Short mmCIF file of C-alpha atoms in Angstrom, two decimals:
data_model
loop_
_atom_site.label_atom_id
_atom_site.label_comp_id
_atom_site.label_asym_id
_atom_site.label_seq_id
_atom_site.Cartn_x
_atom_site.Cartn_y
_atom_site.Cartn_z
CA MET A 18 20.20 -63.98 16.22
CA THR A 19 19.08 -64.91 12.71
CA ASP A 20 21.29 -66.73 10.27
CA LEU A 21 23.47 -64.46 8.16
CA ILE A 22 23.01 -64.51 4.42
CA LYS A 23 25.29 -64.07 1.44
CA ILE A 24 24.02 -61.75 -1.28
CA ASP A 25 24.86 -61.64 -4.99
CA MET A 26 24.01 -58.07 -6.06
CA GLY A 27 23.04 -57.72 -9.73
CA CYS A 28 23.35 -61.46 -10.30
CA GLY A 29 21.50 -61.60 -13.62
CA ASN A 30 21.66 -65.19 -14.91
CA SER A 31 24.86 -66.02 -13.02
CA LYS A 32 24.10 -66.17 -9.29
CA LYS A 33 26.98 -67.36 -7.16
CA GLU A 34 26.19 -70.70 -5.51
CA GLY A 35 24.96 -70.38 -1.93
CA PHE A 36 24.01 -66.72 -2.35
CA VAL A 37 20.69 -64.88 -2.45
CA GLY A 38 20.44 -63.38 -5.94
CA VAL A 39 19.17 -59.81 -6.39
CA ASP A 40 18.55 -58.13 -9.73
CA ILE A 41 16.19 -55.68 -11.43
CA THR A 42 14.86 -58.40 -13.77
CA SER A 43 13.41 -61.76 -12.87
CA THR A 44 15.52 -64.67 -14.12
CA PRO A 45 15.86 -68.23 -12.80
CA SER A 46 18.89 -67.03 -10.76
CA VAL A 47 17.09 -64.11 -9.11
CA ASP A 48 15.59 -64.67 -5.66
CA ILE A 49 14.67 -61.03 -4.99
CA VAL A 50 13.62 -58.66 -7.76
CA HIS A 51 14.80 -55.18 -6.75
CA ASP A 52 16.18 -52.17 -8.60
CA LEU A 53 19.49 -51.63 -6.78
CA ARG A 54 19.32 -47.93 -7.61
CA ILE A 55 16.42 -47.72 -5.14
CA ILE A 56 17.47 -47.26 -1.50
CA PRO A 57 16.99 -48.89 0.95
CA TYR A 58 17.69 -52.43 -0.18
CA PRO A 59 15.28 -55.09 1.14
CA PHE A 60 17.66 -56.39 3.82
CA ASP A 61 17.94 -55.73 7.54
CA ASN A 62 20.94 -53.99 9.08
CA GLU A 63 23.84 -56.38 9.66
CA SER A 64 22.01 -59.30 8.02
CA ALA A 65 24.77 -60.45 5.65
CA ASP A 66 28.32 -61.59 6.16
CA GLU A 67 29.25 -61.50 2.48
CA ILE A 68 28.19 -59.55 -0.59
CA TYR A 69 29.35 -60.45 -4.08
CA SER A 70 28.90 -58.51 -7.28
CA CYS A 71 30.22 -59.30 -10.75
CA HIS A 72 29.83 -56.73 -13.50
CA PHE A 73 27.16 -54.68 -11.76
CA PHE A 74 28.89 -51.70 -10.09
CA GLU A 75 29.89 -50.12 -13.43
CA HIS A 76 26.20 -49.80 -14.34
CA LEU A 77 25.76 -47.21 -11.57
CA ASP A 78 26.73 -43.57 -11.90
CA GLY A 79 28.96 -41.88 -9.31
CA PRO A 80 26.29 -40.86 -6.77
CA GLU A 81 24.55 -44.25 -7.17
CA ARG A 82 27.86 -46.00 -6.46
CA VAL A 83 28.19 -44.12 -3.18
CA LYS A 84 24.64 -45.08 -2.16
CA HIS A 85 25.28 -48.70 -3.17
CA ILE A 86 28.46 -48.98 -1.08
CA GLU A 87 26.72 -47.33 1.87
CA GLU A 88 23.87 -49.84 1.61
CA CYS A 89 26.36 -52.71 1.50
CA TYR A 90 28.02 -51.25 4.61
CA ARG A 91 24.64 -51.08 6.37
CA ILE A 92 23.70 -54.64 5.45
CA LEU A 93 27.04 -56.25 6.37
CA VAL A 94 27.93 -57.42 9.84
CA PRO A 95 31.13 -55.84 11.18
CA GLY A 96 34.00 -57.70 9.54
CA GLY A 97 31.86 -58.81 6.58
CA THR A 98 33.22 -58.50 3.06
CA VAL A 99 32.12 -57.13 -0.28
CA THR A 100 33.79 -58.65 -3.35
CA MET A 101 33.35 -56.86 -6.66
CA VAL A 102 34.50 -57.71 -10.14
CA VAL A 103 34.34 -54.78 -12.56
CA PRO A 104 35.82 -54.05 -15.99
CA TYR A 105 39.11 -52.20 -15.53
CA TYR A 106 39.13 -48.54 -16.57
CA ALA A 107 41.97 -49.08 -19.09
CA SER A 108 40.22 -51.97 -20.80
CA MET A 109 37.94 -51.84 -23.82
CA ARG A 110 35.48 -53.76 -21.62
CA ALA A 111 34.96 -50.63 -19.51
CA ILE A 112 33.64 -48.58 -22.40
CA GLN A 113 32.20 -51.07 -24.91
CA ASP A 114 28.87 -51.59 -23.13
CA PRO A 115 26.54 -48.63 -23.74
CA THR A 116 24.84 -49.25 -20.38
CA HIS A 117 28.04 -48.64 -18.37
CA LYS A 118 28.05 -45.34 -16.51
CA TRP A 119 30.77 -42.76 -16.07
CA PRO A 120 33.38 -42.81 -14.65
CA PRO A 121 35.07 -46.13 -15.43
CA VAL A 122 36.23 -47.96 -12.28
CA ALA A 123 39.87 -47.98 -11.11
CA GLU A 124 41.66 -48.91 -7.90
CA GLY A 125 41.40 -45.34 -6.62
CA SER A 126 37.61 -45.38 -6.99
CA PHE A 127 37.41 -47.24 -3.67
CA LEU A 128 39.54 -44.81 -1.64
CA TYR A 129 36.44 -42.68 -1.05
CA PHE A 130 34.95 -45.47 1.07
CA ASN A 131 37.77 -45.35 3.62
CA LYS A 132 37.31 -42.82 6.44
CA GLY A 133 41.07 -42.54 7.10
CA TRP A 134 41.78 -41.63 3.48
CA ILE A 135 38.83 -39.22 3.42
CA LYS A 136 40.13 -37.48 6.55
CA ASP A 137 43.75 -37.35 5.35
CA ASN A 138 42.60 -35.75 2.10
CA HIS A 139 40.28 -33.23 3.77
CA LEU A 140 37.20 -34.62 2.06
CA ASP A 141 34.98 -34.94 5.15
CA HIS A 142 32.40 -32.77 3.40
CA TYR A 143 31.58 -35.76 1.16
CA ASN A 144 29.80 -37.20 4.24
CA ILE A 145 30.29 -40.81 3.15
CA LYS A 146 29.36 -43.14 5.99
CA ALA A 147 30.94 -46.39 4.75
CA ASP A 148 34.38 -47.22 6.10
CA PHE A 149 36.14 -50.06 4.29
CA ASP A 150 39.73 -51.07 3.85
CA PHE A 151 40.25 -52.84 0.54
CA THR A 152 42.56 -55.01 -1.48
CA PHE A 153 42.52 -55.56 -5.21
CA GLY A 154 43.77 -57.85 -7.93
CA TYR A 155 43.56 -58.13 -11.68
CA ASP A 156 42.33 -60.51 -14.37
CA LEU A 157 44.88 -60.13 -17.15
CA ALA A 158 44.06 -60.46 -20.82
CA PRO A 159 45.05 -63.97 -21.99
CA ALA A 160 47.91 -62.66 -24.15
CA TRP A 161 49.66 -61.41 -20.99
CA CYS A 162 49.09 -64.30 -18.58
CA ASN A 163 52.24 -66.28 -19.44
CA ARG A 164 54.61 -63.33 -19.72
CA ASN A 165 57.30 -62.78 -17.10
CA GLU A 166 56.48 -60.55 -14.12
CA GLU A 167 58.63 -57.65 -15.33
CA ALA A 168 56.82 -57.56 -18.70
CA LYS A 169 53.41 -57.80 -16.98
CA GLN A 170 54.18 -54.94 -14.59
CA PHE A 171 55.43 -52.72 -17.40
CA ALA A 172 52.35 -53.51 -19.50
CA VAL A 173 49.95 -52.86 -16.61
CA LEU A 174 51.47 -49.41 -16.09
CA HIS A 175 51.82 -48.38 -19.72
CA TYR A 176 49.38 -50.22 -22.00
CA THR A 177 45.61 -50.44 -22.37
CA ASN A 178 43.70 -53.72 -22.60
CA VAL A 179 46.22 -55.63 -20.46
CA ILE A 180 43.88 -55.89 -17.48
CA ASN A 181 40.37 -57.06 -18.27
CA ASN A 182 38.83 -56.91 -14.80
CA LEU A 183 39.56 -55.39 -11.43
CA GLN A 184 38.71 -57.57 -8.43
CA VAL A 185 38.18 -55.60 -5.22
CA VAL A 186 37.55 -56.94 -1.73
CA LEU A 187 36.18 -54.36 0.71
#
């Protein structure tokens, strides 16, 4: 068996240490130049145990996101993880960049990559092959970090620009 790799998808100039950097443009951080909208990705099945992506996923449109997650699923060994950081849908960060695609990303965006949820919601016709459970967390805007938990929870539910980023682990 070959050694498993860790991949930083869409790394740009900020490749995570110890990872193989992939991006559409050659930079000092990029090890493999590849347009991640083009399938298949240049990796063997079950060749990675971890995939990381920070501020890349939101640059794909809906159908491209499905293909991306399915490629990650193909590349990962069983039990491997994908960690994504994306601008939260209720943050100005989600809509300020003219290269971000629709729709903005929210927690529910990842439900479609869970076969149990797909089945329970009678969406088998989507024919999505990936099957991930996921957890998520938030990066709060600095003005909210030192508030009490009750104030934070209220703000998260009712205000915009409280959460800057959504962190998802698939």
